[in-house]
Amino acid sequence: MSANDAVLIEDHGAKWVVRLNMPERRNALGRDVVAGITRAAEQAGRSKVLRAVVLCGAGDKAFCAGADLKERQSLTPDEVRVFVGQMNFAFRSIERSPKVWIAALHGACLGGGLELSLCADLRVAQRDAILGLPEVRLGILPGAGGTQRLPRLIGVARAKELILTGSRITADHALALGVVNRVADDHEAAAHALADEVGLAAPISVMQAKRAVDEGYDLHLEAGLAWERACYEVTIPTKDRLEGLAAFAEKRPPRFQGE
Ligand code: COA
């Protein structure tokens, strides 16, 4: 299966791999890649069996080198505006996906590439990964959510250091800042391991927990707690909740059906 030639999908049932596939351009975000991301997110959302997606890049040099600077040179200012809108739409469709997305980062993870990974639920970096938001060194600023998502993830001061200097950091530094969840020798294997763990949990619980965090994060605590109750409520009538209790009582692993 493929979203298009620029973005490939490997379907392993409960787990998919979505791979940016323009290694000769270091998987830079051009029109085809962005359209492929949107399509992959739509396809993922429709799958009844899919639980978690590993998002990664082809080739050994980069997860994604950010905006396609070659394509960008040929765009008019109005075309740039339209394209940035499409990029934001594509990224948001990952963030709002009912599935769990795990970004597996290696090599260059710069600009829009880092911003894309910030839309995933979890990030795993290979030791060679270099992360950064170099946009201010290119006469622009992070325009695919970086100025909004990075401060929410790691705090304003830490985010500003990266955003205002455009500096590049190592995987270990990114781990210390909280940009990535894990550093691993093999980023894809580590992402797969996380995806498999997600696959063991109750599907409705995971989906509702993601909504509880994502849509509750910016709320006042009282409103956030009410939102958490609303998400919890969805799990109460499920068969999987009863299965979880039965499995505990019978000292066996649960067999969740997503119902
Ligand atoms: N857009 C378009 N093409 C890109 C690209 C980008 N963002 N990044 C790399 N490429 C292309 C290069 O132009 C080169 O093409 P060529 O072979 O036709 O000359 C090819 O990918 C390989 O790039 P190269 O620099 O030789 O590879 P590398 O592995 O040594 O370095 C990077 C990779 C990503 C570290 C380096 O290319 C880079 O710094 N790119 C710019 C990243 C950036 O500033 N992104 C932010 C955009 S807002």
Short mmCIF file of C-alpha atoms and ligand atoms in Angstrom, two decimals:
data_model
loop_
_atom_site.label_atom_id
_atom_site.label_comp_id
_atom_site.label_asym_id
_atom_site.label_seq_id
_atom_site.Cartn_x
_atom_site.Cartn_y
_atom_site.Cartn_z
CA MET A 1 0.00 0.00 0.00
CA SER A 2 1.22 3.54 -0.54
CA ALA A 3 -0.13 7.02 0.08
CA ASN A 4 1.74 8.11 -3.07
CA ASP A 5 5.28 7.61 -4.41
CA ALA A 6 6.68 10.11 -1.94
CA VAL A 7 5.18 8.47 1.15
CA LEU A 8 5.05 4.69 1.51
CA ILE A 9 2.83 2.69 3.81
CA GLU A 10 3.79 -0.74 5.11
CA ASP A 11 0.67 -2.40 6.48
CA HIS A 12 1.35 -4.84 9.33
CA GLY A 13 -2.27 -4.93 10.51
CA ALA A 14 -2.29 -3.39 13.98
CA LYS A 15 0.92 -1.52 13.17
CA TRP A 16 1.81 0.51 10.09
CA VAL A 17 5.04 2.06 8.98
CA VAL A 18 4.61 5.38 7.16
CA ARG A 19 7.87 6.26 5.45
CA LEU A 20 8.81 9.57 3.84
CA ASN A 21 10.41 8.41 0.63
CA MET A 22 12.48 11.13 -1.02
CA PRO A 23 15.93 10.18 0.30
CA GLU A 24 17.73 12.00 -2.53
CA ARG A 25 16.24 15.22 -1.08
CA ARG A 26 16.68 14.05 2.50
CA ASN A 27 12.89 13.52 2.64
CA ALA A 28 12.30 17.26 2.41
CA LEU A 29 8.71 18.43 2.60
CA GLY A 30 7.63 19.20 -0.93
CA ARG A 31 4.11 19.07 -2.30
CA ASP A 32 4.16 15.31 -2.93
CA VAL A 33 5.44 14.45 0.52
CA VAL A 34 2.91 16.73 2.20
CA ALA A 35 0.04 15.31 0.11
CA GLY A 36 1.26 11.81 0.95
CA ILE A 37 1.29 12.58 4.69
CA THR A 38 -2.29 13.84 4.53
CA ARG A 39 -3.39 10.77 2.61
CA ALA A 40 -1.56 8.38 4.95
CA ALA A 41 -3.22 10.00 7.98
CA GLU A 42 -6.65 9.68 6.32
CA GLN A 43 -6.02 6.02 5.48
CA ALA A 44 -4.75 5.33 8.99
CA GLY A 45 -7.81 6.93 10.52
CA ARG A 46 -10.12 4.68 8.48
CA SER A 47 -8.43 1.39 9.43
CA LYS A 48 -10.43 -0.70 11.88
CA VAL A 49 -7.46 -2.78 13.04
CA LEU A 50 -4.60 -0.29 13.08
CA ARG A 51 -3.39 0.78 16.54
CA ALA A 52 -0.06 2.54 16.09
CA VAL A 53 1.95 4.09 13.27
CA VAL A 54 5.73 4.33 13.08
CA LEU A 55 6.57 7.48 11.11
CA CYS A 56 10.08 7.43 9.65
CA GLY A 57 12.27 8.48 6.75
CA ALA A 58 13.91 6.52 3.93
CA GLY A 59 17.69 6.43 3.50
CA ASP A 60 20.35 6.62 6.16
CA LYS A 61 20.86 10.39 6.15
CA ALA A 62 17.66 12.03 7.34
CA PHE A 63 14.26 11.64 8.88
CA CYS A 64 13.36 14.88 7.14
CA ALA A 65 15.41 17.96 6.22
CA GLY A 66 12.42 20.30 6.55
CA ALA A 67 10.78 22.35 3.84
CA ASP A 68 11.86 21.48 0.30
CA LEU A 69 14.04 24.52 -0.25
CA LYS A 70 14.50 23.75 -3.95
CA GLU A 71 10.78 23.59 -4.63
CA ARG A 72 10.28 26.67 -2.43
CA GLN A 73 12.54 28.74 -4.71
CA SER A 74 10.06 28.31 -7.55
CA LEU A 75 6.98 29.32 -5.53
CA THR A 76 5.40 32.78 -5.54
CA PRO A 77 4.59 34.34 -2.13
CA ASP A 78 0.93 33.36 -2.58
CA GLU A 79 1.92 29.80 -3.43
CA VAL A 80 4.09 29.72 -0.31
CA ARG A 81 1.08 30.77 1.77
CA VAL A 82 -1.08 28.04 0.26
CA PHE A 83 1.63 25.43 0.70
CA VAL A 84 2.26 26.33 4.34
CA GLY A 85 -1.50 25.94 4.90
CA GLN A 86 -1.39 22.47 3.33
CA MET A 87 1.58 21.52 5.47
CA ASN A 88 -0.23 22.61 8.61
CA PHE A 89 -3.31 20.64 7.56
CA ALA A 90 -1.20 17.51 6.97
CA PHE A 91 0.55 17.84 10.32
CA ARG A 92 -2.70 18.47 12.18
CA SER A 93 -4.22 15.34 10.68
CA ILE A 94 -1.50 13.29 12.36
CA GLU A 95 -1.95 15.12 15.64
CA ARG A 96 -5.71 14.61 15.58
CA SER A 97 -5.48 11.02 14.37
CA PRO A 98 -7.32 8.47 16.49
CA LYS A 99 -4.22 6.26 16.18
CA VAL A 100 -0.96 6.56 18.11
CA TRP A 101 1.87 7.98 15.98
CA ILE A 102 5.49 7.36 16.94
CA ALA A 103 8.13 9.33 15.06
CA ALA A 104 11.39 7.42 14.56
CA LEU A 105 14.12 10.01 13.98
CA HIS A 106 17.56 9.56 12.49
CA GLY A 107 20.07 11.82 10.80
CA ALA A 108 18.74 15.27 9.98
CA CYS A 109 15.48 16.22 11.68
CA LEU A 110 15.33 19.89 10.88
CA GLY A 111 12.78 22.65 10.45
CA GLY A 112 9.52 21.20 9.20
CA GLY A 113 10.94 17.74 9.87
CA LEU A 114 11.18 18.46 13.57
CA GLU A 115 7.80 20.22 13.46
CA LEU A 116 6.29 17.13 11.83
CA SER A 117 7.67 14.92 14.58
CA LEU A 118 6.15 17.23 17.21
CA CYS A 119 2.72 16.20 15.89
CA ALA A 120 3.43 12.57 16.71
CA ASP A 121 2.46 11.29 20.14
CA LEU A 122 5.96 9.97 20.88
CA ARG A 123 9.45 10.51 19.45
CA VAL A 124 12.38 8.10 19.42
CA ALA A 125 15.76 9.27 18.15
CA GLN A 126 18.71 7.28 16.87
CA ARG A 127 22.04 8.41 18.38
CA ASP A 128 23.09 10.10 15.12
CA ALA A 129 20.02 12.33 14.96
CA ILE A 130 20.51 16.09 14.71
CA LEU A 131 17.49 18.18 15.57
CA GLY A 132 16.82 21.86 15.10
CA LEU A 133 14.58 24.65 13.91
CA PRO A 134 16.93 26.63 11.59
CA GLU A 135 14.20 28.79 10.07
CA VAL A 136 15.38 32.11 11.55
CA ARG A 137 18.67 31.52 9.73
CA LEU A 138 16.68 31.34 6.49
CA GLY A 139 14.71 34.56 6.89
CA ILE A 140 11.51 32.88 8.04
CA LEU A 141 10.29 31.31 11.27
CA PRO A 142 8.96 27.87 12.12
CA GLY A 143 5.60 28.00 10.38
CA ALA A 144 4.30 24.47 10.76
CA GLY A 145 3.48 24.67 14.44
CA GLY A 146 6.99 24.78 15.89
CA THR A 147 6.54 28.03 17.80
CA GLN A 148 3.38 26.65 19.39
CA ARG A 149 4.04 22.95 19.92
CA LEU A 150 7.66 23.08 21.09
CA PRO A 151 6.98 25.49 24.04
CA ARG A 152 4.02 23.32 25.06
CA LEU A 153 6.26 20.25 24.98
CA ILE A 154 9.43 21.51 26.70
CA GLY A 155 8.59 24.95 28.14
CA VAL A 156 9.00 28.47 26.80
CA ALA A 157 12.65 29.16 27.72
CA ARG A 158 14.00 25.90 26.32
CA ALA A 159 11.93 26.23 23.17
CA LYS A 160 12.99 29.83 22.63
CA GLU A 161 16.64 28.84 22.81
CA LEU A 162 16.14 26.52 19.84
CA ILE A 163 13.72 28.75 17.94
CA LEU A 164 15.55 32.08 18.33
CA THR A 165 19.05 30.76 17.64
CA GLY A 166 18.23 28.17 15.00
CA SER A 167 20.90 25.95 16.53
CA ARG A 168 21.14 22.21 15.98
CA ILE A 169 21.24 19.75 18.88
CA THR A 170 22.19 16.09 19.29
CA ALA A 171 19.83 13.27 20.16
CA ASP A 172 21.13 13.16 23.74
CA HIS A 173 20.58 16.90 24.15
CA ALA A 174 17.07 16.49 22.72
CA LEU A 175 16.44 13.75 25.28
CA ALA A 176 17.66 15.96 28.13
CA LEU A 177 15.36 18.78 26.96
CA GLY A 178 12.39 16.41 26.64
CA VAL A 179 12.02 16.84 22.89
CA VAL A 180 12.33 13.08 22.40
CA ASN A 181 11.14 10.26 24.64
CA ARG A 182 14.03 7.90 24.00
CA VAL A 183 17.43 7.65 22.34
CA ALA A 184 18.23 4.26 20.84
CA ASP A 185 20.85 2.49 18.74
CA ASP A 186 18.12 1.48 16.30
CA HIS A 187 15.41 4.13 16.14
CA GLU A 188 12.98 2.04 14.11
CA ALA A 189 13.30 -1.02 16.37
CA ALA A 190 12.70 1.19 19.41
CA ALA A 191 9.65 2.78 17.77
CA HIS A 192 8.29 -0.64 16.86
CA ALA A 193 8.72 -1.81 20.45
CA LEU A 194 6.68 1.16 21.67
CA ALA A 195 4.04 0.54 19.00
CA ASP A 196 3.77 -3.10 20.08
CA GLU A 197 3.27 -2.00 23.68
CA VAL A 198 0.48 0.33 22.61
CA GLY A 199 -1.00 -2.63 20.72
CA LEU A 200 -1.35 -4.60 23.97
CA ALA A 201 -3.56 -1.96 25.59
CA ALA A 202 -7.31 -1.54 25.17
CA PRO A 203 -7.96 0.36 21.91
CA ILE A 204 -10.77 2.58 23.19
CA SER A 205 -8.77 3.39 26.33
CA VAL A 206 -5.75 4.47 24.30
CA MET A 207 -7.84 6.60 21.94
CA GLN A 208 -9.68 8.31 24.77
CA ALA A 209 -6.50 8.81 26.79
CA LYS A 210 -4.91 10.55 23.79
CA ARG A 211 -7.95 12.85 23.49
CA ALA A 212 -7.92 13.48 27.24
CA VAL A 213 -4.31 14.68 27.11
CA ASP A 214 -4.39 16.53 23.77
CA GLU A 215 -7.68 18.33 24.18
CA GLY A 216 -7.34 18.87 27.91
CA TYR A 217 -3.80 20.22 28.02
CA ASP A 218 -4.61 23.86 27.35
CA LEU A 219 -7.68 23.96 29.58
CA HIS A 220 -8.00 25.42 33.07
CA LEU A 221 -7.46 22.54 35.56
CA GLU A 222 -11.14 22.38 36.54
CA ALA A 223 -12.21 22.21 32.88
CA GLY A 224 -9.44 19.72 32.16
CA LEU A 225 -10.60 17.41 34.92
CA ALA A 226 -14.16 17.61 33.60
CA TRP A 227 -12.84 16.77 30.14
CA GLU A 228 -10.94 13.79 31.56
CA ARG A 229 -14.18 12.55 33.17
CA ALA A 230 -15.93 12.84 29.80
CA CYS A 231 -13.21 10.74 28.15
CA TYR A 232 -13.26 8.22 31.00
CA GLU A 233 -17.01 7.92 30.64
CA VAL A 234 -16.56 6.51 27.13
CA THR A 235 -14.66 3.52 28.57
CA ILE A 236 -17.23 2.60 31.24
CA PRO A 237 -19.77 0.77 29.03
CA THR A 238 -17.11 -1.08 27.00
CA LYS A 239 -16.65 -4.86 26.89
CA ASP A 240 -12.91 -4.26 27.14
CA ARG A 241 -13.29 -2.71 30.59
CA LEU A 242 -15.02 -5.88 31.79
CA GLU A 243 -12.40 -7.99 30.03
CA GLY A 244 -9.65 -6.07 31.84
CA LEU A 245 -11.28 -6.83 35.20
CA ALA A 246 -11.90 -10.48 34.29
CA ALA A 247 -8.32 -10.96 33.10
CA PHE A 248 -7.04 -9.51 36.37
CA ALA A 249 -9.26 -11.81 38.43
CA GLU A 250 -8.26 -14.84 36.36
CA LYS A 251 -4.55 -13.92 36.40
CA ARG A 252 -4.23 -13.99 32.60
CA PRO A 253 -3.40 -11.42 29.92
CA PRO A 254 -6.47 -9.54 28.66
CA ARG A 255 -7.84 -10.11 25.16
CA PHE A 256 -9.12 -6.71 24.12
CA GLN A 257 -11.51 -6.42 21.15
CA GLY A 258 -11.86 -2.65 20.89
CA GLU A 259 -15.52 -2.85 21.93
N1 COA B 1 15.18 20.84 0.53
C1 COA B 1 15.53 20.39 -0.70
N2 COA B 1 16.60 19.64 -0.92
C2 COA B 1 17.36 19.34 0.13
C3 COA B 1 17.07 19.77 1.44
C4 COA B 1 15.92 20.56 1.63
N3 COA B 1 15.53 21.00 2.83
N4 COA B 1 18.03 19.32 2.28
C5 COA B 1 18.90 18.62 1.51
N5 COA B 1 18.49 18.65 0.22
C6 COA B 1 19.16 18.05 -0.94
C7 COA B 1 20.46 18.76 -1.23
O1 COA B 1 20.26 19.95 -1.97
C8 COA B 1 21.21 17.71 -1.99
O2 COA B 1 20.75 17.68 -3.32
P1 COA B 1 21.81 17.58 -4.56
O3 COA B 1 22.41 16.21 -4.41
O4 COA B 1 20.94 17.72 -5.75
O5 COA B 1 22.80 18.69 -4.36
C9 COA B 1 20.76 16.43 -1.33
O6 COA B 1 19.54 16.73 -0.63
C10 COA B 1 21.75 15.95 -0.29
O7 COA B 1 22.05 17.03 0.56
P2 COA B 1 23.47 17.16 1.27
O8 COA B 1 23.54 18.47 1.96
O9 COA B 1 24.55 16.85 0.27
O10 COA B 1 23.35 15.93 2.27
P3 COA B 1 23.93 15.72 3.70
O11 COA B 1 23.43 14.38 4.13
O12 COA B 1 25.39 15.99 3.75
O13 COA B 1 23.22 16.87 4.63
C11 COA B 1 21.38 18.09 5.59
C12 COA B 1 21.85 16.81 4.89
C13 COA B 1 19.88 17.91 5.78
C14 COA B 1 22.04 18.23 6.98
C15 COA B 1 21.70 19.33 4.74
O14 COA B 1 21.32 19.06 3.37
C16 COA B 1 20.95 20.55 5.18
O15 COA B 1 21.38 21.24 6.09
N6 COA B 1 19.79 20.87 4.52
C17 COA B 1 19.02 22.05 4.81
C18 COA B 1 18.21 21.81 6.04
C19 COA B 1 17.39 23.04 6.42
O16 COA B 1 17.88 24.14 6.58
N7 COA B 1 16.09 22.79 6.62
C20 COA B 1 15.18 23.77 7.11
C21 COA B 1 14.25 24.21 6.06
S1 COA B 1 13.17 25.44 6.76
#
